[in-house]
XYZ file of C-alpha atoms in Angstrom:
609
model
C 41.288 120.130 118.478
C 42.826 123.644 117.590
C 42.869 126.698 119.888
C 41.664 130.071 118.582
C 43.394 133.703 119.359
C 41.440 133.678 122.326
C 42.828 130.536 124.006
C 39.296 128.605 123.342
C 39.447 125.308 122.293
C 37.548 124.883 119.082
C 36.972 121.751 116.735
C 39.043 121.528 113.516
C 37.288 121.528 110.603
C 35.635 118.359 109.454
C 34.827 117.601 113.075
C 31.400 118.362 113.085
C 28.486 120.699 112.178
C 27.578 123.995 114.102
C 27.942 127.419 114.634
C 31.430 126.931 115.695
C 32.656 124.700 112.764
C 35.304 126.122 110.449
C 35.159 125.693 106.836
C 37.953 124.067 105.351
C 39.470 125.024 101.689
C 37.608 124.004 98.553
C 40.644 121.675 97.782
C 40.921 120.054 100.994
C 37.197 118.948 101.815
C 37.021 115.974 100.020
C 38.542 113.178 101.954
C 38.129 112.809 105.398
C 41.329 112.391 107.561
C 41.895 108.779 108.774
C 42.311 108.079 112.639
C 45.941 107.784 113.396
C 47.028 104.668 115.017
C 47.439 104.229 118.512
C 51.185 104.878 119.875
C 52.039 106.361 116.134
C 52.319 109.940 117.526
C 55.450 111.618 118.842
C 55.581 113.803 122.044
C 53.328 116.434 120.635
C 50.806 114.053 118.641
C 49.612 112.373 121.685
C 47.696 115.761 123.283
C 44.027 115.450 123.753
C 41.545 118.303 123.891
C 38.642 119.019 126.389
C 36.723 115.694 125.087
C 39.466 113.416 125.419
C 39.619 112.653 121.834
C 43.176 112.759 119.868
C 43.722 115.858 118.087
C 43.626 115.036 114.210
C 46.710 115.674 112.154
C 46.443 118.547 109.667
C 48.114 118.591 106.459
C 50.788 121.037 105.840
C 49.099 123.728 103.953
C 46.033 124.062 106.213
C 48.267 124.077 109.049
C 50.622 126.949 107.935
C 47.280 128.748 106.940
C 45.789 128.412 110.625
C 48.953 129.685 112.009
C 48.757 132.998 110.008
C 45.396 133.476 111.397
C 46.406 132.850 115.002
C 47.796 136.294 116.050
C 50.463 136.092 118.688
C 51.353 133.369 121.435
C 49.100 131.462 123.328
C 48.151 133.021 126.907
C 50.435 131.705 129.597
C 47.345 130.126 131.446
C 46.689 127.953 128.259
C 50.327 126.998 126.966
C 50.410 123.817 129.413
C 47.053 122.506 127.365
C 47.696 123.942 123.964
C 50.794 123.543 121.353
C 53.909 125.327 122.402
C 54.795 128.380 120.637
C 58.132 127.212 119.870
C 56.943 123.860 117.992
C 55.839 123.633 114.482
C 52.901 121.380 113.355
C 54.075 117.994 112.417
C 54.681 117.384 108.537
C 51.599 115.415 107.862
C 52.980 113.738 104.474
C 56.508 112.760 106.164
C 56.929 109.522 108.313
C 56.898 109.611 111.871
C 60.790 110.213 112.916
C 61.925 111.772 109.735
C 63.946 114.992 109.513
C 61.290 116.788 107.934
C 59.743 117.503 111.289
C 60.731 120.869 112.757
C 61.954 122.011 109.145
C 60.715 125.678 108.099
C 57.557 125.666 105.958
C 59.216 126.590 102.977
C 61.002 123.493 102.982
C 58.223 121.261 103.168
C 56.151 119.493 100.561
C 53.226 121.623 99.088
C 49.735 121.060 100.622
C 48.362 118.739 97.972
C 50.830 115.798 99.035
C 49.568 112.797 100.548
C 48.595 112.972 104.128
C 49.817 109.706 105.608
C 52.966 108.102 104.254
C 50.990 104.900 104.036
C 49.481 106.188 100.971
C 52.983 106.558 99.455
C 53.754 103.134 96.978
C 56.958 101.396 97.965
C 57.465 102.727 101.371
C 56.776 99.396 103.178
C 53.387 99.901 104.252
C 53.692 103.542 105.507
C 55.756 102.668 108.644
C 58.358 105.049 109.346
C 61.703 103.925 110.947
C 60.037 104.611 114.473
C 57.152 102.419 113.992
C 59.626 99.621 112.909
C 61.961 100.058 116.173
C 64.409 102.437 114.323
C 65.504 99.597 111.716
C 66.305 100.025 108.397
C 64.167 98.395 105.538
C 66.640 95.434 104.911
C 66.925 94.755 108.640
C 63.019 94.315 108.831
C 62.953 92.320 105.937
C 65.340 90.030 107.380
C 63.607 89.792 110.417
C 60.409 89.045 108.712
C 62.159 85.673 106.967
C 62.305 82.393 109.076
C 65.605 81.172 110.035
C 67.523 78.770 107.946
C 66.164 80.163 104.573
C 69.175 79.740 102.721
C 69.161 83.101 101.230
C 69.310 86.919 101.679
C 66.036 87.785 103.533
C 65.728 91.107 101.715
C 65.986 89.485 98.357
C 63.492 86.251 98.974
C 60.689 88.360 97.245
C 62.732 89.576 94.343
C 62.151 88.151 90.609
C 64.723 86.318 88.763
C 65.435 89.538 86.445
C 65.815 91.493 89.927
C 68.136 88.792 91.704
C 70.616 88.807 88.255
C 70.714 92.371 88.473
C 72.980 94.797 90.561
C 75.514 93.220 92.892
C 77.213 90.027 91.294
C 75.891 86.847 92.375
C 78.962 85.532 94.131
C 78.500 88.752 96.637
C 74.728 88.485 97.197
C 75.226 84.629 98.131
C 77.936 84.995 100.756
C 77.529 82.862 103.761
C 77.042 84.427 106.754
C 77.995 81.550 109.277
C 80.309 78.568 109.309
C 77.189 76.239 108.794
C 76.757 77.362 105.419
C 80.459 77.777 104.655
C 81.600 74.976 101.903
C 84.998 73.500 101.525
C 88.188 73.701 103.485
C 87.201 70.814 105.766
C 91.056 70.228 106.113
C 91.472 73.428 108.211
C 87.696 74.113 109.356
C 86.092 70.839 109.351
C 84.610 69.659 112.920
C 86.893 69.194 115.626
C 89.668 71.328 114.132
C 91.672 73.770 116.051
C 90.794 76.753 114.008
C 86.927 75.755 113.689
C 87.023 75.437 117.597
C 88.623 78.830 118.273
C 85.956 80.453 116.009
C 83.095 79.067 117.580
C 84.336 80.014 121.008
C 85.170 83.622 119.701
C 88.605 83.211 120.550
C 90.164 84.606 117.238
C 93.804 84.919 116.823
C 95.786 86.886 114.314
C 95.527 85.095 111.098
C 96.956 85.228 107.338
C 94.422 83.579 105.090
C 96.568 82.387 102.188
C 94.865 80.719 99.119
C 94.050 80.965 95.446
C 91.082 83.325 94.295
C 87.546 82.225 94.997
C 88.519 79.803 97.840
C 86.641 81.739 100.486
C 89.216 83.823 102.076
C 86.900 87.048 102.529
C 83.811 84.881 103.025
C 85.659 83.595 106.193
C 86.502 86.705 107.322
C 82.959 88.310 106.479
C 81.610 84.942 108.780
C 83.919 86.220 111.582
C 82.920 89.755 111.264
C 79.354 88.770 111.958
C 80.440 86.538 114.729
C 82.620 89.138 116.315
C 79.528 91.903 116.120
C 77.126 89.710 117.944
C 79.821 89.294 120.858
C 80.806 93.189 121.242
C 84.079 93.094 119.164
C 84.376 95.867 116.544
C 85.340 94.615 113.011
C 87.182 96.950 110.592
C 88.026 96.430 106.868
C 90.459 97.607 104.879
C 91.748 96.975 101.206
C 95.549 97.180 100.721
C 94.799 98.336 96.999
C 93.080 101.720 98.388
C 94.093 101.943 102.020
C 97.224 104.323 103.177
C 99.281 104.238 106.038
C 97.386 107.088 107.600
C 94.252 104.993 107.468
C 95.913 102.215 109.445
C 96.963 104.424 112.165
C 93.541 106.084 112.424
C 92.097 102.570 113.014
C 94.781 101.429 115.296
C 94.377 104.724 117.218
C 90.638 104.377 117.309
C 91.134 100.544 118.531
C 93.343 101.893 121.435
C 90.900 104.184 122.670
C 88.103 101.353 122.391
C 90.363 99.041 124.427
C 91.351 101.763 126.880
C 87.636 103.285 127.591
C 85.448 100.378 126.734
C 87.323 96.987 126.941
C 86.127 96.448 123.483
C 88.535 94.431 121.120
C 89.074 95.383 117.477
C 89.402 92.988 114.689
C 91.242 94.427 111.411
C 90.559 92.783 108.403
C 93.155 93.628 105.618
C 92.411 92.334 102.233
C 95.141 92.107 99.839
C 97.785 92.415 102.705
C 100.572 91.801 100.224
C 99.966 95.262 98.043
C 101.253 96.694 101.558
C 105.061 97.501 101.254
C 107.250 96.834 104.192
C 106.833 100.057 106.041
C 103.024 99.743 105.994
C 103.377 96.185 107.367
C 105.586 97.225 110.228
C 102.745 99.579 111.231
C 100.924 96.464 112.725
C 103.829 95.149 114.519
C 103.661 96.671 118.057
C 99.830 96.684 118.023
C 99.471 93.078 117.106
C 102.203 92.044 119.678
C 100.480 93.826 122.437
C 96.863 92.862 121.290
C 95.393 96.423 120.784
C 94.420 94.875 117.310
C 93.445 91.272 115.981
C 95.059 91.242 112.610
C 93.176 88.998 109.945
C 95.167 89.277 106.419
C 94.083 87.550 103.166
C 96.552 87.203 100.282
C 96.950 85.295 97.028
C 100.805 85.296 97.460
C 102.960 83.260 99.248
C 103.490 85.079 102.713
C 106.903 83.747 102.822
C 107.890 86.218 100.081
C 105.206 89.156 100.278
C 104.550 89.421 104.387
C 107.278 90.740 106.741
C 108.924 88.064 108.663
C 108.749 89.661 112.020
C 104.765 90.272 111.441
C 104.557 86.501 109.939
C 105.602 85.145 113.205
C 102.969 87.061 114.898
C 99.943 85.512 112.913
C 99.058 82.144 112.169
C 99.147 81.165 108.712
C 95.944 79.356 107.206
C 96.462 77.705 103.907
C 93.107 77.633 101.917
C 92.987 75.296 98.874
C 90.856 75.668 95.743
C 87.399 74.423 95.915
C 86.998 70.661 95.022
C 84.295 70.046 92.285
C 81.855 68.343 94.914
C 82.529 71.992 96.924
C 81.819 73.970 93.697
C 78.481 71.721 93.003
C 77.294 72.569 96.284
C 77.839 76.000 95.797
C 76.191 76.194 92.433
C 72.950 74.481 93.695
C 72.587 76.883 96.217
C 72.859 79.395 93.770
C 70.213 77.730 91.704
C 67.808 77.491 94.798
C 68.187 81.097 95.242
C 67.406 81.724 91.830
C 64.682 79.471 91.379
C 65.746 77.793 88.604
C 64.711 74.059 87.626
C 67.467 71.418 87.199
C 66.934 69.039 84.025
C 68.526 65.875 84.880
C 69.404 63.353 81.975
C 66.067 61.673 80.686
C 63.864 64.082 82.683
C 60.709 65.292 80.973
C 60.154 68.014 83.488
C 62.720 69.478 85.434
C 63.325 68.710 88.978
C 62.420 72.217 90.806
C 65.312 73.584 92.835
C 62.876 75.435 95.297
C 58.870 75.059 95.710
C 57.844 77.410 92.859
C 59.385 78.630 89.482
C 61.082 81.700 88.466
C 58.818 84.975 88.353
C 60.940 86.272 85.455
C 58.382 85.545 82.878
C 55.401 83.032 82.410
C 57.482 80.027 81.913
C 60.122 78.284 84.088
C 63.813 78.521 83.761
C 65.489 75.351 83.388
C 69.208 74.307 83.771
C 70.776 71.190 82.614
C 72.200 69.137 85.056
C 75.287 68.472 82.522
C 75.650 72.152 82.650
C 76.186 72.495 86.356
C 78.706 69.609 86.575
C 80.797 71.196 83.563
C 80.652 74.756 85.458
C 81.812 73.233 88.470
C 84.670 71.666 86.635
C 85.506 74.418 84.511
C 85.764 77.070 87.050
C 88.955 75.282 88.797
C 87.931 75.408 92.299
C 86.955 79.345 92.028
C 83.685 79.751 93.389
C 83.597 83.535 92.269
C 84.228 82.448 88.669
C 81.441 79.769 88.741
C 78.921 81.782 90.500
C 79.473 84.882 87.888
C 79.739 82.324 84.949
C 76.489 80.805 85.797
C 74.805 84.252 86.190
C 75.914 85.490 83.051
C 74.535 82.440 80.999
C 71.032 82.636 82.969
C 70.872 86.517 82.071
C 71.755 85.912 78.238
C 69.222 82.934 78.153
C 66.730 84.947 79.728
C 67.236 88.204 77.552
C 66.814 85.798 74.506
C 63.606 84.077 76.052
C 62.047 87.572 76.010
C 62.564 88.403 72.429
C 62.164 85.023 71.184
C 59.309 82.556 70.962
C 59.559 80.296 73.848
C 58.987 77.329 71.719
C 62.031 77.798 69.563
C 64.218 77.608 72.488
C 62.815 74.267 73.836
C 65.277 71.302 74.119
C 64.374 68.000 75.715
C 61.695 68.684 78.230
C 61.434 72.249 78.453
C 59.309 72.525 75.553
C 57.504 75.586 77.470
C 60.095 77.310 79.083
C 63.736 78.999 79.045
C 66.699 76.111 79.099
C 70.234 76.939 79.865
C 72.675 74.260 78.332
C 76.031 73.245 78.798
C 77.223 75.277 75.669
C 75.716 78.332 77.176
C 77.577 77.617 80.505
C 80.872 77.317 78.560
C 80.013 80.530 76.323
C 79.587 82.534 79.762
C 82.923 81.234 81.076
C 84.313 82.355 77.528
C 87.155 79.679 78.022
C 88.528 76.980 80.227
C 89.239 78.847 83.307
C 93.081 77.939 84.218
C 94.265 79.294 87.568
C 97.823 80.721 86.979
C 99.602 83.861 87.897
C 102.260 84.829 85.911
C 104.116 86.569 88.987
C 102.627 84.861 91.682
C 103.129 81.575 93.331
C 101.562 79.274 90.473
C 104.091 80.693 88.123
C 107.075 79.374 90.401
C 105.249 75.818 90.917
C 104.601 75.015 87.191
C 107.998 76.094 85.996
C 109.241 73.684 89.011
C 106.920 70.968 87.711
C 108.135 71.441 84.264
C 112.028 71.052 84.857
C 111.326 68.011 87.424
C 109.175 66.277 84.793
C 111.743 66.759 81.852
C 114.615 65.679 84.238
C 112.533 62.486 85.117
C 111.914 62.045 80.910
C 108.211 61.932 81.421
C 107.175 63.500 78.028
C 103.506 63.677 79.207
C 103.947 65.539 82.368
C 106.099 67.583 80.671
C 103.753 68.596 77.846
C 101.004 68.989 80.391
C 103.016 71.590 82.638
C 104.194 73.435 79.521
C 100.413 73.746 78.128
C 99.218 74.745 81.616
C 101.953 77.969 81.737
C 101.140 78.875 78.108
C 97.264 78.660 78.165
C 97.526 80.264 81.684
C 99.039 83.417 79.820
C 103.002 82.859 80.343
C 105.289 84.368 78.192
C 106.826 81.858 75.807
C 110.261 83.419 75.994
C 110.494 83.012 79.439
C 109.642 79.449 78.815
C 112.241 79.323 76.342
C 114.970 80.950 78.537
C 114.179 78.226 81.155
C 114.739 75.497 78.261
C 118.249 77.218 77.604
C 119.399 76.597 80.921
C 117.789 72.905 81.340
C 120.166 71.889 78.064
C 123.319 72.528 79.711
C 122.134 71.920 83.428
C 120.377 68.802 82.822
C 121.591 66.926 79.648
C 124.867 68.354 79.371
C 127.502 66.713 77.468
C 125.175 63.543 77.166
C 123.733 65.199 74.089
C 125.538 68.519 73.366
C 122.813 69.200 70.430
C 120.409 70.039 73.563
C 121.883 73.551 73.820
C 121.241 73.882 69.935
C 118.061 72.753 70.368
C 117.037 75.264 73.164
C 118.808 78.092 71.540
C 116.812 77.677 68.144
C 113.568 77.394 70.018
C 114.180 80.602 71.486
C 114.941 82.320 68.514
C 111.724 80.918 66.609
C 109.417 82.020 69.608
C 111.007 85.300 69.262
C 110.513 85.373 65.487
C 106.738 84.235 65.190
C 105.310 84.688 68.873
C 101.968 82.922 70.084
C 100.230 81.038 69.647
C 102.297 79.613 66.689
C 105.310 79.248 68.555
C 103.522 76.705 71.192
C 104.537 73.867 68.714
C 108.174 75.000 68.982
C 108.287 74.924 72.608
C 106.352 71.500 72.847
C 108.941 69.966 70.447
C 111.765 71.315 72.170
C 110.381 70.091 75.601
C 109.515 66.452 74.440
C 113.243 66.514 72.846
C 114.512 67.335 76.236
C 112.473 64.634 78.240
C 113.404 61.942 75.740
C 117.381 63.137 75.807
C 119.940 61.229 77.831
C 120.651 63.301 81.137
C 124.066 64.180 82.721
C 124.705 66.713 85.269
C 128.628 65.910 85.140
C 129.436 69.548 83.813
C 126.669 71.096 86.212
C 128.187 69.046 89.266
C 131.898 69.805 88.431
C 131.039 73.613 87.945
C 129.409 73.591 91.583
C 132.559 71.815 92.973
C 134.719 74.899 91.535
C 132.528 77.273 93.243
C 132.641 75.441 96.745
C 136.153 75.261 96.417
C 136.471 79.023 95.789
C 133.911 79.772 98.789
C 135.836 77.529 101.115
C 139.326 78.756 100.456
C 141.043 80.655 103.161
C 143.466 83.381 102.765
C 144.154 85.315 99.458
C 143.532 83.277 96.396
C 146.740 81.607 94.725
C 148.443 83.752 91.952
C 148.173 82.645 88.461
C 151.404 80.888 87.530
C 154.029 82.587 85.443
C 154.235 80.157 82.699
C 150.342 80.936 82.198
C 150.614 84.598 82.192
C 150.709 86.529 78.924
C 153.937 88.537 78.206
C 153.094 91.467 75.637
C 155.669 93.931 76.686
C 159.550 93.522 77.040
C 159.175 94.391 80.908
C 156.669 91.579 81.400
C 158.918 89.081 79.647
C 161.821 89.893 81.834
C 159.853 89.673 85.035
C 159.434 86.015 83.883
C 155.729 86.277 82.369
C 155.194 82.990 80.106
C 158.678 81.792 80.520
C 158.623 77.873 80.046
C 155.110 77.467 78.314
C 154.679 74.689 76.106
C 152.388 75.466 73.106
C 150.462 72.486 72.705
C 149.954 72.504 68.445
C 153.682 72.358 68.399
C 153.930 68.952 69.696
C 152.887 65.736 68.334
C 152.330 63.886 71.532
C 150.623 64.791 74.794
C 152.396 67.970 76.528
C 153.210 67.569 80.473
C 152.157 70.630 81.816
C 150.666 72.134 84.989
C 147.568 74.576 84.654
C 146.303 74.645 88.256
C 147.834 76.853 90.790
C 150.612 75.162 92.995
C 148.135 74.719 95.989
C 145.566 72.986 93.770
C 147.816 70.427 92.062
C 146.043 67.366 91.214
C 142.465 68.056 92.202
C 139.772 66.541 90.342
C 136.508 68.440 90.168
C 134.601 65.995 88.266
C 134.986 63.382 91.081
C 132.146 63.119 93.676
C 133.329 65.637 96.775
C 132.134 64.885 100.157
C 130.016 68.199 101.420
């Protein structure tokens, strides 16, 4: 109902016929207004006129013109029943609860816009945030999907092309609960201490240490979901971009939350080894007193990269790279999410991974079982690499299938579909994925394994560790320098030519570089593995160093007969007096060369330590 300038209630245009009917403009007379749903109006949308009927909502342009014809405010006696003069009519084209309500008329959409938001395509059926309980669209989708579905609820209705675009597959399939977490049974299996603590929501300060793709960030993500449900705050920072001030702000807010609301704060620091010593020291007092619960993730050895004081306040959780069986489980979860069909050996029709085939085309998308097995082994326990490799391979084949007749891509039983083979998966990875960090923990582990394999005369293991380093991107000159050291440390006088071989290998690597120099290093490594070993020189020199370290008082002076006497003064002081020049004697010369205090010492004999 609308009120005239006299305050009498009059039916709005389109409400009926008769002398009191107001004629609508020509462009707005075509379609009658649908009745709004019950409870859909706000505080000013539920008013009723004298007849008890709800007042229909008027399009924005018509409402503006109607207000222009109504001179002045309503009489005081009628304000309680009419529209308050301080409120403007609701914007008809905007969803309920939107910011468009209450805006000036110039900022509103034109009168030709749709009356209700349900006429807009792609707005979820016209329900605004108020009608959905204030939740976002993604939250409404998640609420509509039954539990245990196994994939993100908002993504279930997407086609294969939509699932492959946007975020990486590894991010979209990140588990939300411990039940979906794959691998790490040693530290997170049933009845383990850490799992019991996480399930009871008693989360201690942790340092998660493990190789890339083993599940460190995923475990933190699961802890975040659990903590938020139990009233705790979870704050995430990345040491690659966060500054010291960012950390202090988080700690200050955590102090306020604990003091005012008794609310705990969990702070997750990704790549915590990127923080320097002063930044890590910022956490010390607050972790000590329980202001924040720190969870750090690192791929580097925390013994070297995390302050000892901070490390003593946290429990170090060592995560290992995923096994091939765990990787297969991760990849099968991705296959089910994408709606692919697994084509086993000897199958004429693929085994569907889900109840229906992919929506990306008229024909299904198959993937060979052998391709999944190969991918599980090639990614070297890195779930992120495996999922991204699968995504690239499927994307490439789907793109080819759109531009090529599908019968030309057929193979085996996939005569009418798109097939992803083992070769496509290998191409998606580009090469065998080898976990190696030239400046990290794996660098020192591999060079130590190479040394010990040559020392143990195992030529096969020596070649293996050499290849692990070179294929992982290690500098060949670094390996060559270590071989020069090995030649004297472990072979020594048992084969004096070993040092010559090592120096020649270093020069050869310096001249030609990789990949041609790899065979030079391989030859040197096999030579050293087969050579006889002697640590006589190495051990004797160690005994000399120990003698110097253990000596008390001033070091003994050089005997006078061993000193050089280039001047007359030095000769007069006795320098060089009594020295016997060995080449002048035909037989052995009896002469002492050690200081008086060390006469008779034999450094080549085994010494007790």
